[in-house]
Structure formats: C-alpha cells, structure tokens
JSON list of C-alpha atoms in Angstrom, two decimals:
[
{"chain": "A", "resi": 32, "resn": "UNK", "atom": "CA", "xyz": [-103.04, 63.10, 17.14]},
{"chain": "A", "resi": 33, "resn": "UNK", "atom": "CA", "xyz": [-106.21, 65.70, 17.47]},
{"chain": "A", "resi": 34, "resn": "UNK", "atom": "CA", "xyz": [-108.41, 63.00, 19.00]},
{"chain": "A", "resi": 35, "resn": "UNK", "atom": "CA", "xyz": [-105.73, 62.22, 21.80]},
{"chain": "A", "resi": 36, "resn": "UNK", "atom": "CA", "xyz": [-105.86, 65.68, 22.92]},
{"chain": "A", "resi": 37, "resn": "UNK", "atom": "CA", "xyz": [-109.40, 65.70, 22.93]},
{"chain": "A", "resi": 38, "resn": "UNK", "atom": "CA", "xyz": [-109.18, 62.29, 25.03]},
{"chain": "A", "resi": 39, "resn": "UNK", "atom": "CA", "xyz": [-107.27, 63.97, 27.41]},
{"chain": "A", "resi": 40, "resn": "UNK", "atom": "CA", "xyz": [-108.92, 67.10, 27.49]},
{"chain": "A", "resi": 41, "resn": "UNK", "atom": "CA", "xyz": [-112.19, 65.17, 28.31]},
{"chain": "A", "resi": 42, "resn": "UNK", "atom": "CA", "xyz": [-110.30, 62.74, 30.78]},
{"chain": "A", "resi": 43, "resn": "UNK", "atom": "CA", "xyz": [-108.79, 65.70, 32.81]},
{"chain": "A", "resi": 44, "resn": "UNK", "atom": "CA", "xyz": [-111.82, 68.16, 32.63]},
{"chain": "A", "resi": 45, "resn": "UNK", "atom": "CA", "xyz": [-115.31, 68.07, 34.45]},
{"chain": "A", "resi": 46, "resn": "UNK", "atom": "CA", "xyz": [-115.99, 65.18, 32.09]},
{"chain": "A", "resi": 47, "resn": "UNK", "atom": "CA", "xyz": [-113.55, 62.36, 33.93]},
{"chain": "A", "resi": 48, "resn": "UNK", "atom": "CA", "xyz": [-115.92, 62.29, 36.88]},
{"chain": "A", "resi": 49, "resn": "UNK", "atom": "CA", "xyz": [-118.54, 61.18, 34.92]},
{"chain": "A", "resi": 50, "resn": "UNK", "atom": "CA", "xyz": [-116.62, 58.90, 33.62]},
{"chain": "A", "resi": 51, "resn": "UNK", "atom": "CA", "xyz": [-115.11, 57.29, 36.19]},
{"chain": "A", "resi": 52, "resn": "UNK", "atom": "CA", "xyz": [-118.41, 57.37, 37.84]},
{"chain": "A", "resi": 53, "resn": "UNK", "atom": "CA", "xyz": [-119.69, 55.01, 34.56]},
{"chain": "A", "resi": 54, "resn": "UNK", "atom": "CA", "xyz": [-116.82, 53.29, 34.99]},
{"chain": "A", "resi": 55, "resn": "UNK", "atom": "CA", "xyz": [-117.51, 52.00, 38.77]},
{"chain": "A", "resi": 56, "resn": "UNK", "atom": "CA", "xyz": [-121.39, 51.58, 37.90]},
{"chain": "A", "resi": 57, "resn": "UNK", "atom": "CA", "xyz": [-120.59, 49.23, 35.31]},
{"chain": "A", "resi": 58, "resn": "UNK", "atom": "CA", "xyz": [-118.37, 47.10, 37.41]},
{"chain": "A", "resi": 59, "resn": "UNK", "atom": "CA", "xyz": [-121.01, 47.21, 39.72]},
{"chain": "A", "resi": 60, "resn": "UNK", "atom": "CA", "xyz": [-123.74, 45.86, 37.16]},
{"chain": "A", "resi": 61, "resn": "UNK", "atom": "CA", "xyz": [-121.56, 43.46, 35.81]},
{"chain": "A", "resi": 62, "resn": "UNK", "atom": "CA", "xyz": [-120.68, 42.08, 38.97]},
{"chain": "A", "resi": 63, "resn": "UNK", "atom": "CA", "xyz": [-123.99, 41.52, 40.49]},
{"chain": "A", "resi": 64, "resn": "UNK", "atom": "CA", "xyz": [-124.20, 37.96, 38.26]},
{"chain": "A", "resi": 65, "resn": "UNK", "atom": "CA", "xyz": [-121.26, 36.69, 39.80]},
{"chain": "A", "resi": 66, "resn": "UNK", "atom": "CA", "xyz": [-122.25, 37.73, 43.47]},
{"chain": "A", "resi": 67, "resn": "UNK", "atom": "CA", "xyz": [-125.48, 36.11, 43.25]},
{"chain": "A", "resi": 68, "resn": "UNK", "atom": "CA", "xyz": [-124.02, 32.87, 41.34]},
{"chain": "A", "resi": 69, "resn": "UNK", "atom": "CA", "xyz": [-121.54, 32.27, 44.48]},
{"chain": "A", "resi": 70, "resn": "UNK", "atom": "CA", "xyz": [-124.21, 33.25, 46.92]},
{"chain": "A", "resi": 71, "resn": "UNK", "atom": "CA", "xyz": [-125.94, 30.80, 45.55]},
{"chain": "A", "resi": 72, "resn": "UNK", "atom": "CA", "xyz": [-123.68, 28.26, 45.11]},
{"chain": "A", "resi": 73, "resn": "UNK", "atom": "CA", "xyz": [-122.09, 28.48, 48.70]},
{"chain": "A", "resi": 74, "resn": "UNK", "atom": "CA", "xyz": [-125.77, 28.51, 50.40]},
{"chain": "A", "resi": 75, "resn": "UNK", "atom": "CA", "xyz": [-126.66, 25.15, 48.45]},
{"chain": "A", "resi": 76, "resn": "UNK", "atom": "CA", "xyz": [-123.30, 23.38, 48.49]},
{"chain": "A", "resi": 77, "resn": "UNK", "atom": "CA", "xyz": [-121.13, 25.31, 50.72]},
{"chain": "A", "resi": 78, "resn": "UNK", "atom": "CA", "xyz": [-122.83, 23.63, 53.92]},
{"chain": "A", "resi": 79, "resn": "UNK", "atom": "CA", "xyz": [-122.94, 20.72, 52.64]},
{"chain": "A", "resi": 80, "resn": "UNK", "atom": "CA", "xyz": [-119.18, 20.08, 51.42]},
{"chain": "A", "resi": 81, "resn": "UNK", "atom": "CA", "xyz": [-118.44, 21.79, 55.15]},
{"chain": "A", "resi": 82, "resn": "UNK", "atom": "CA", "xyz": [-120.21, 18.96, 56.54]},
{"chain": "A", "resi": 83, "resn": "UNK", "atom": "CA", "xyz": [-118.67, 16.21, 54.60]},
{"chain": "A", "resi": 84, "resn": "UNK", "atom": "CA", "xyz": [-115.56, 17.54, 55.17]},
{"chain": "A", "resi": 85, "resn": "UNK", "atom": "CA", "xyz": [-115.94, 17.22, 59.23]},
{"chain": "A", "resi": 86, "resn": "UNK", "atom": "CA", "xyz": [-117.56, 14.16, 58.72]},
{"chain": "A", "resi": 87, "resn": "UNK", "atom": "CA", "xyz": [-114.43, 13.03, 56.44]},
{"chain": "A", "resi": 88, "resn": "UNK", "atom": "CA", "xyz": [-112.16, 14.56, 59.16]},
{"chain": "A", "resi": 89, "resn": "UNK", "atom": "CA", "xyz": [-113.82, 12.76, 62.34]},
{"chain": "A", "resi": 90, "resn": "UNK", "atom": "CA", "xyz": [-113.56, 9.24, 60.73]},
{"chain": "A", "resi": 91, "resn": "UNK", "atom": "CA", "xyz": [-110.07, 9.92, 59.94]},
{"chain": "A", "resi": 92, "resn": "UNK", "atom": "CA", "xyz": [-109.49, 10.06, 63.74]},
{"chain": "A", "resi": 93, "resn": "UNK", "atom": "CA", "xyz": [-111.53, 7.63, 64.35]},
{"chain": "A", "resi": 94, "resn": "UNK", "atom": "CA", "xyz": [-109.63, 5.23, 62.19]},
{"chain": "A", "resi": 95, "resn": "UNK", "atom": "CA", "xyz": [-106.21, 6.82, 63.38]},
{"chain": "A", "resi": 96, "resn": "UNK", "atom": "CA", "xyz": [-107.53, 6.07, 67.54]},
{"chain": "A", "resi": 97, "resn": "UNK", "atom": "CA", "xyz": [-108.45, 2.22, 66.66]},
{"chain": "A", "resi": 98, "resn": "UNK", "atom": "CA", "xyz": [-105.36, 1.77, 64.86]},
{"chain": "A", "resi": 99, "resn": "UNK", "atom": "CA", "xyz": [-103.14, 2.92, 67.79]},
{"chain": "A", "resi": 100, "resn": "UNK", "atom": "CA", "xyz": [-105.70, 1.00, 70.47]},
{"chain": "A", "resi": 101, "resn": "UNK", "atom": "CA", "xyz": [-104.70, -2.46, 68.21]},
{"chain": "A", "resi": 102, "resn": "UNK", "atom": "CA", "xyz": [-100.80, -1.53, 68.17]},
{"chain": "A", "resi": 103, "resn": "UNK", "atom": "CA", "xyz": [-100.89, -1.02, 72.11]},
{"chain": "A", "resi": 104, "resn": "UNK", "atom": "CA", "xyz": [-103.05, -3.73, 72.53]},
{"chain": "A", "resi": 105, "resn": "UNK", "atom": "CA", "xyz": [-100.16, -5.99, 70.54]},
{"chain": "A", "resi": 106, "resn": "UNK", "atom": "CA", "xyz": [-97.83, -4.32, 72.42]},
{"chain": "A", "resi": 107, "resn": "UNK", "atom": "CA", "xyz": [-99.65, -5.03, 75.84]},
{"chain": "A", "resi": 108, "resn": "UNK", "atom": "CA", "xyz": [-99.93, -8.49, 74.79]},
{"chain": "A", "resi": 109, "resn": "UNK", "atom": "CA", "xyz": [-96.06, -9.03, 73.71]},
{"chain": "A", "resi": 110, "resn": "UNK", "atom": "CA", "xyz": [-95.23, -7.46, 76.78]},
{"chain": "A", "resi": 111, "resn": "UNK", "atom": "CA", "xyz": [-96.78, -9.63, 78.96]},
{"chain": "A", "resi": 112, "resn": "UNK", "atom": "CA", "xyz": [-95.62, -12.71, 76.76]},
{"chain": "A", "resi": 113, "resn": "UNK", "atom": "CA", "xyz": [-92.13, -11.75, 77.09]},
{"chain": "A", "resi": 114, "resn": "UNK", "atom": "CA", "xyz": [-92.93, -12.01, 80.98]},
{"chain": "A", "resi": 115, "resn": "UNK", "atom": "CA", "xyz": [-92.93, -15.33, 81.22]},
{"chain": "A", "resi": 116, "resn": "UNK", "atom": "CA", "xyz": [-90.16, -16.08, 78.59]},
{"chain": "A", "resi": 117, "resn": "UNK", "atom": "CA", "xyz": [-88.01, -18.51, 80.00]},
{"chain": "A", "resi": 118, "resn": "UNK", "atom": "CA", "xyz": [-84.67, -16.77, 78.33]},
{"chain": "A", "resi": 119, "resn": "UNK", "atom": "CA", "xyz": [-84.75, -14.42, 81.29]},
{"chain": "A", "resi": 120, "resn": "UNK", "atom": "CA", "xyz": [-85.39, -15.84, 84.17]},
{"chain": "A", "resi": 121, "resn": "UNK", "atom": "CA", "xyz": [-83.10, -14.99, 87.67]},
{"chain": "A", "resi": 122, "resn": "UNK", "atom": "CA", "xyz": [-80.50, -17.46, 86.94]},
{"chain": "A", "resi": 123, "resn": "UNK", "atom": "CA", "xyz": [-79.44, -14.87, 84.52]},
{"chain": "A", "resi": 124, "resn": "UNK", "atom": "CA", "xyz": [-77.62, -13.13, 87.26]},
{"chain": "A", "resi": 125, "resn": "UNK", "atom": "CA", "xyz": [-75.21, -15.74, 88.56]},
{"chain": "A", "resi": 126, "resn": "UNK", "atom": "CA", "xyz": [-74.36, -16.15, 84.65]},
{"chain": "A", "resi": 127, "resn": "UNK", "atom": "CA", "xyz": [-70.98, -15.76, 83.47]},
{"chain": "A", "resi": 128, "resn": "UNK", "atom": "CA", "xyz": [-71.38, -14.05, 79.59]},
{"chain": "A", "resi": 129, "resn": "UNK", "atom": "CA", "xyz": [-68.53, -14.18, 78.64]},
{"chain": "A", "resi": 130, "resn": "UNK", "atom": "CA", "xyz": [-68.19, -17.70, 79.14]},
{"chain": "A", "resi": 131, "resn": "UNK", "atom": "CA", "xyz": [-71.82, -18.51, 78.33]},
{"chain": "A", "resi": 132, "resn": "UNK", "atom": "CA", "xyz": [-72.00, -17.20, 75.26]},
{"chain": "A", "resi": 133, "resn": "UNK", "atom": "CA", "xyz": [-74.36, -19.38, 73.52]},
{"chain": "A", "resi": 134, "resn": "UNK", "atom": "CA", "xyz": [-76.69, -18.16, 76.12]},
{"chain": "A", "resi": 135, "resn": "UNK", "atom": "CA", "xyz": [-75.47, -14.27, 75.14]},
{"chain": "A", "resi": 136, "resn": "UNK", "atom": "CA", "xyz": [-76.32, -14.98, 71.92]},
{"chain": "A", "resi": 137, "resn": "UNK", "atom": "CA", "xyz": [-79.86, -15.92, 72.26]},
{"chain": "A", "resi": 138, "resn": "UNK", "atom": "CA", "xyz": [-80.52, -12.98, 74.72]},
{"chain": "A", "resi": 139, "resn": "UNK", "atom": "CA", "xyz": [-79.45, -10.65, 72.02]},
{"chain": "A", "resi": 140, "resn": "UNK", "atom": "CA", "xyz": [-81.17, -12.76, 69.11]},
{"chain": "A", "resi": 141, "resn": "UNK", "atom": "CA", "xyz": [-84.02, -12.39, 71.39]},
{"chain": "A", "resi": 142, "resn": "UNK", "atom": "CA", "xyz": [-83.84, -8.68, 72.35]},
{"chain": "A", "resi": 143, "resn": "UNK", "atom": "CA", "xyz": [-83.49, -8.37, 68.39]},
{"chain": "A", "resi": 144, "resn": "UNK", "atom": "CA", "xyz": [-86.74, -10.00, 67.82]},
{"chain": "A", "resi": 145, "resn": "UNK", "atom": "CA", "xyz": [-88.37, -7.71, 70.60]},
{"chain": "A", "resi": 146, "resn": "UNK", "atom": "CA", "xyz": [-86.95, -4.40, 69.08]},
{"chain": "A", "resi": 147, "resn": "UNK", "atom": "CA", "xyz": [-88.44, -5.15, 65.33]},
{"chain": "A", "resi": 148, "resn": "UNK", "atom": "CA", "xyz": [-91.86, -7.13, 66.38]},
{"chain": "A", "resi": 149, "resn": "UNK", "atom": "CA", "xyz": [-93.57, -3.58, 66.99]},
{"chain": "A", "resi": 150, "resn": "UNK", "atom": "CA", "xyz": [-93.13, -0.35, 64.82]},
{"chain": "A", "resi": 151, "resn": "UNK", "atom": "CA", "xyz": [-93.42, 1.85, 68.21]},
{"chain": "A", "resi": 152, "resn": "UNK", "atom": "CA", "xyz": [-90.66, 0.12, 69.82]},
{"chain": "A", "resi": 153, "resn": "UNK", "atom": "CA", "xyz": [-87.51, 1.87, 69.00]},
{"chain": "A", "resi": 154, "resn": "UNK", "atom": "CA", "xyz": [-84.91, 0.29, 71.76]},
{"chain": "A", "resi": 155, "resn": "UNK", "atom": "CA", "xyz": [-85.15, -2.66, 73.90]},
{"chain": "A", "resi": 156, "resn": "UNK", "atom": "CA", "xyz": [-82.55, -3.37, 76.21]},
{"chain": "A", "resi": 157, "resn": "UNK", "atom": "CA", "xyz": [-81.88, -5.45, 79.04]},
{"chain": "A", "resi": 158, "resn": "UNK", "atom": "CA", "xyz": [-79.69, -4.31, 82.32]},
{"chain": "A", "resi": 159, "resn": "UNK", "atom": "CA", "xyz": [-78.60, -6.67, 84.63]},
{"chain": "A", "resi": 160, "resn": "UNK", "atom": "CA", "xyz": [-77.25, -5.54, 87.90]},
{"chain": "A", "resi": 161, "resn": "UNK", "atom": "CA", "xyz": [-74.79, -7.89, 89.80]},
{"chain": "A", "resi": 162, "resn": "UNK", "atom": "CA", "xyz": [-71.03, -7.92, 90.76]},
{"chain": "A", "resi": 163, "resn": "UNK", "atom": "CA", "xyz": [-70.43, -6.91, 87.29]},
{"chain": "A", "resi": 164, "resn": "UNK", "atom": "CA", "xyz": [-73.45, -4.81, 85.79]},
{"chain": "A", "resi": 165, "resn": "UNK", "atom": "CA", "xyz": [-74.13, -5.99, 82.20]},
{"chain": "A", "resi": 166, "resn": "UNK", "atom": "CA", "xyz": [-75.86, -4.38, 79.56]},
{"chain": "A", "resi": 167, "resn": "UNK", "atom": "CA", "xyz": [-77.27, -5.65, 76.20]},
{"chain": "A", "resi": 168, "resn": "UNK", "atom": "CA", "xyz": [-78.59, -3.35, 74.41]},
{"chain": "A", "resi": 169, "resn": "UNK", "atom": "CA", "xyz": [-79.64, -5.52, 72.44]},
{"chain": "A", "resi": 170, "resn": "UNK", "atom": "CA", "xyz": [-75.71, -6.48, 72.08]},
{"chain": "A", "resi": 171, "resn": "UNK", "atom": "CA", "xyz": [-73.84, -7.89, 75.19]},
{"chain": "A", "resi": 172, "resn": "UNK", "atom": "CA", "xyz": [-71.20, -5.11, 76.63]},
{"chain": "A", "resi": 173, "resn": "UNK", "atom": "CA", "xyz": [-70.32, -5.34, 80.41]},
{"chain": "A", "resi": 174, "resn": "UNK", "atom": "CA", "xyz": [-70.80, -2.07, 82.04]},
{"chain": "A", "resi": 175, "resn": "UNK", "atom": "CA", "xyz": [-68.10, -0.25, 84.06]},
{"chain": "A", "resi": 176, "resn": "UNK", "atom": "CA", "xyz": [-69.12, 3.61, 83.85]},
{"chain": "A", "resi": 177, "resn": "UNK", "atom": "CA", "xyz": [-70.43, 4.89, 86.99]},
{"chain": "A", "resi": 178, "resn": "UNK", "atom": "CA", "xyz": [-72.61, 7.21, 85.19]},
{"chain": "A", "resi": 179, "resn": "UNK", "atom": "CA", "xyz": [-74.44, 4.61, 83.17]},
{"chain": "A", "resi": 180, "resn": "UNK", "atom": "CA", "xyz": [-74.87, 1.98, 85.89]},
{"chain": "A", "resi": 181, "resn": "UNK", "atom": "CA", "xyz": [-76.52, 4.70, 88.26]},
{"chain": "A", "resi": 182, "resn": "UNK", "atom": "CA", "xyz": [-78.69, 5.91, 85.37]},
{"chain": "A", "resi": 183, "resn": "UNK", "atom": "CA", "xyz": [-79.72, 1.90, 85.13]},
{"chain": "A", "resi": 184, "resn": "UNK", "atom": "CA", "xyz": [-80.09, 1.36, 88.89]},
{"chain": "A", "resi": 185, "resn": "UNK", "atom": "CA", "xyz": [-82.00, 4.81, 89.33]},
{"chain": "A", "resi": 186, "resn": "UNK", "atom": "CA", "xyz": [-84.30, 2.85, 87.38]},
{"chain": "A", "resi": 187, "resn": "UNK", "atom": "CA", "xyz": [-84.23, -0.39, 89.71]},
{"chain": "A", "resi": 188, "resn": "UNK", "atom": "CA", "xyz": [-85.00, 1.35, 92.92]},
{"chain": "A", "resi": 189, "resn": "UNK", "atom": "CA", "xyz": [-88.34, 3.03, 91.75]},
{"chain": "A", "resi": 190, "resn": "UNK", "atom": "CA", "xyz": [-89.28, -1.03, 91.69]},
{"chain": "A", "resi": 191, "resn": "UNK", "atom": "CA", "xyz": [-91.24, -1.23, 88.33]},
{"chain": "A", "resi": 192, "resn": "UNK", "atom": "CA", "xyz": [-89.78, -3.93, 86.00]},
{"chain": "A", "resi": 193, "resn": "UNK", "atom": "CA", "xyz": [-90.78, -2.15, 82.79]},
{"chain": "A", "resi": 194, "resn": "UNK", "atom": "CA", "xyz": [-90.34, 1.14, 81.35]},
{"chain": "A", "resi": 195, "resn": "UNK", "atom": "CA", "xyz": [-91.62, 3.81, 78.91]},
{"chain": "A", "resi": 196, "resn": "UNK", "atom": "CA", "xyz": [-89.03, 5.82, 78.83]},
{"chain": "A", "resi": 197, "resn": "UNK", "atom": "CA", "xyz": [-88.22, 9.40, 76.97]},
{"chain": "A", "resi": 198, "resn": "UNK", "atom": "CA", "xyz": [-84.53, 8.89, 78.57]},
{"chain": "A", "resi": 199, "resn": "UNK", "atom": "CA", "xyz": [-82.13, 7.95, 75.95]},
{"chain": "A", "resi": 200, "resn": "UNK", "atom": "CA", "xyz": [-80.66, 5.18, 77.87]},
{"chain": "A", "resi": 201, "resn": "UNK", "atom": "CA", "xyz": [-77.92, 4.76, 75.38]},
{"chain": "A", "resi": 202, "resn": "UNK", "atom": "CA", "xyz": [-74.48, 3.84, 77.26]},
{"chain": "A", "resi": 203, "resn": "UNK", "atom": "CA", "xyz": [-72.43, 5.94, 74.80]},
{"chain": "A", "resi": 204, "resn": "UNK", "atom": "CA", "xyz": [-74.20, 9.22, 75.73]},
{"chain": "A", "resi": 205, "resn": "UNK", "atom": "CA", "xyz": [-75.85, 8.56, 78.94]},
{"chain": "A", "resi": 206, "resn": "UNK", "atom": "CA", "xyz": [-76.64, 12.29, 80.24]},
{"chain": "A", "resi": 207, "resn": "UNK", "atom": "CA", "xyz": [-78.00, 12.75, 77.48]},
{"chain": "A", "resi": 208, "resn": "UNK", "atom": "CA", "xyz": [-82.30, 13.27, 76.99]},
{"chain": "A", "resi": 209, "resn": "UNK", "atom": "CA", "xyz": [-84.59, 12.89, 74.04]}
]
C-alpha cells in the first residue's frame, strides 16, 4: 500500500513529465523499425503490385469490350437473318389469325426463339397495323386500346423497321417507361 502512494506521488509530481516524456521517446525508438520496414517494403513492392493491379484492371475491360463487340456482332447478324425470314413477309397483313392459326402459332414459336437466342434481348414483339391492329408479343392478342395502338404506330411513322427501345412497350401498362 506504501509503494502505491509513492507511485502516485511520483506520477502526479514534477516526476510524471519525465516520465511521460520516456514514455513518448520510447514509442518513438521502437517505432522507427517498423517505419523503415514499410518504407521499404512499399518503395520495392508497392509500385509494383500498383502496376499489376492496373494492368490486371485494363485487361479486365479489355476482355469485358470484346465480349460485348461478339454479343452485338451475333445480335447484328440475327437481326439481319431474321430480315429475310420468310415467316414475316407482307402477306402477313391481309391474314386472318384467328382463323390462321397454324400460321399464329409459328409466329409466336418464332418470336419465342428470337427472345431466348440472345441474353441482351429481353422482349421481342411483333405489331402489325391493319383494319384490326394485332400484337404478339410474342403471344397473339388483337389490339383494341387506343393508347397502345398509337404508342405502336408512333413507332411506324418515324419509318425505321427496328427498334432499341427503353419504352416498355408492354400492352398491359402502356404509359408506362423503363
């Protein structure tokens, strides 16, 4: 119990400055190893990982930029395939659905095909304007909302035959944008 008051004593006196000035100089000195072992370390291998790690990082884009130049050069091929498929040609607007529906069926089977052959095609469908607008998408349903048939025929008067769209052109919810 005597040497804890004399602990304190010294602590609280004109001793504790020395002491705490010890204190610091030793964390100092015992530091100075560990400043010059990362100085070192980061000088001789810092550069070099930062380097590889750019390096690493600009072949990762690479890769990731050829990858999506073959997908949209697929897709640029398919599309221009599906061109000059004979399934929809112009006597699909004098058709009767309804009554053809062999012919509905392979349009959709088709469409179907379309959708799943590329992994950045989400929706393919096909609008056909005539005295009774039709829509498969990729199903057959004949249209007879205003809304939807001038969203579809905005479309047709800008004259391009194929679209990129961000529009969801979904019948169900046709104001609506994603």
């Amino acid at each position: 119990m005597n040497g804890w008051k004399t602990l304190m004593a010294r602590l609280s006196g004109r001793s504790s400055s020395f002491y705490r000035k010890s204190f610091i100089m030793f964390l100092f000195v015992a530091g100075i190893p560990g400043i010059i072992t990362g100085v070192l370390v980061y000088s001789m291998a810092g550069g070099k990982l930062e380097k590889e790690l750019l390096k690493l990082h600009n072949n990762q884009i690479e890769q990731r930029s050829q990858n999506l130049n073959k997908q949209l050069s697929n897709l640029e091929m398919m599309l221009a395939h599906w061109a000059f498929d004979t399934s929809f040609d112009y006597s699909l607007s004098d058709r009767d659905f309804v009554r053809d529906f062999e012919k509905t069926r392979d349009i959709t089977n088709t469409l179907l095909v379309m959708q799943g052959s590329n992994t950045m095609i989400r929706n393919v469908s096909l609008y056909l304007h005539g005295s009774q607008p039709v829509l498969f998408y990729p199903e057959y349903s004949a249209l007879n909302d205003a809304s939807v048939i001038s969203l579809y025929d905005r479309l047709l008067d800008e004259g391009k035959t194929t679209y990129w769209t961000q529009l969801t052109l979904d019948p169900d919810q046709p104001g609506n944008g994603n």
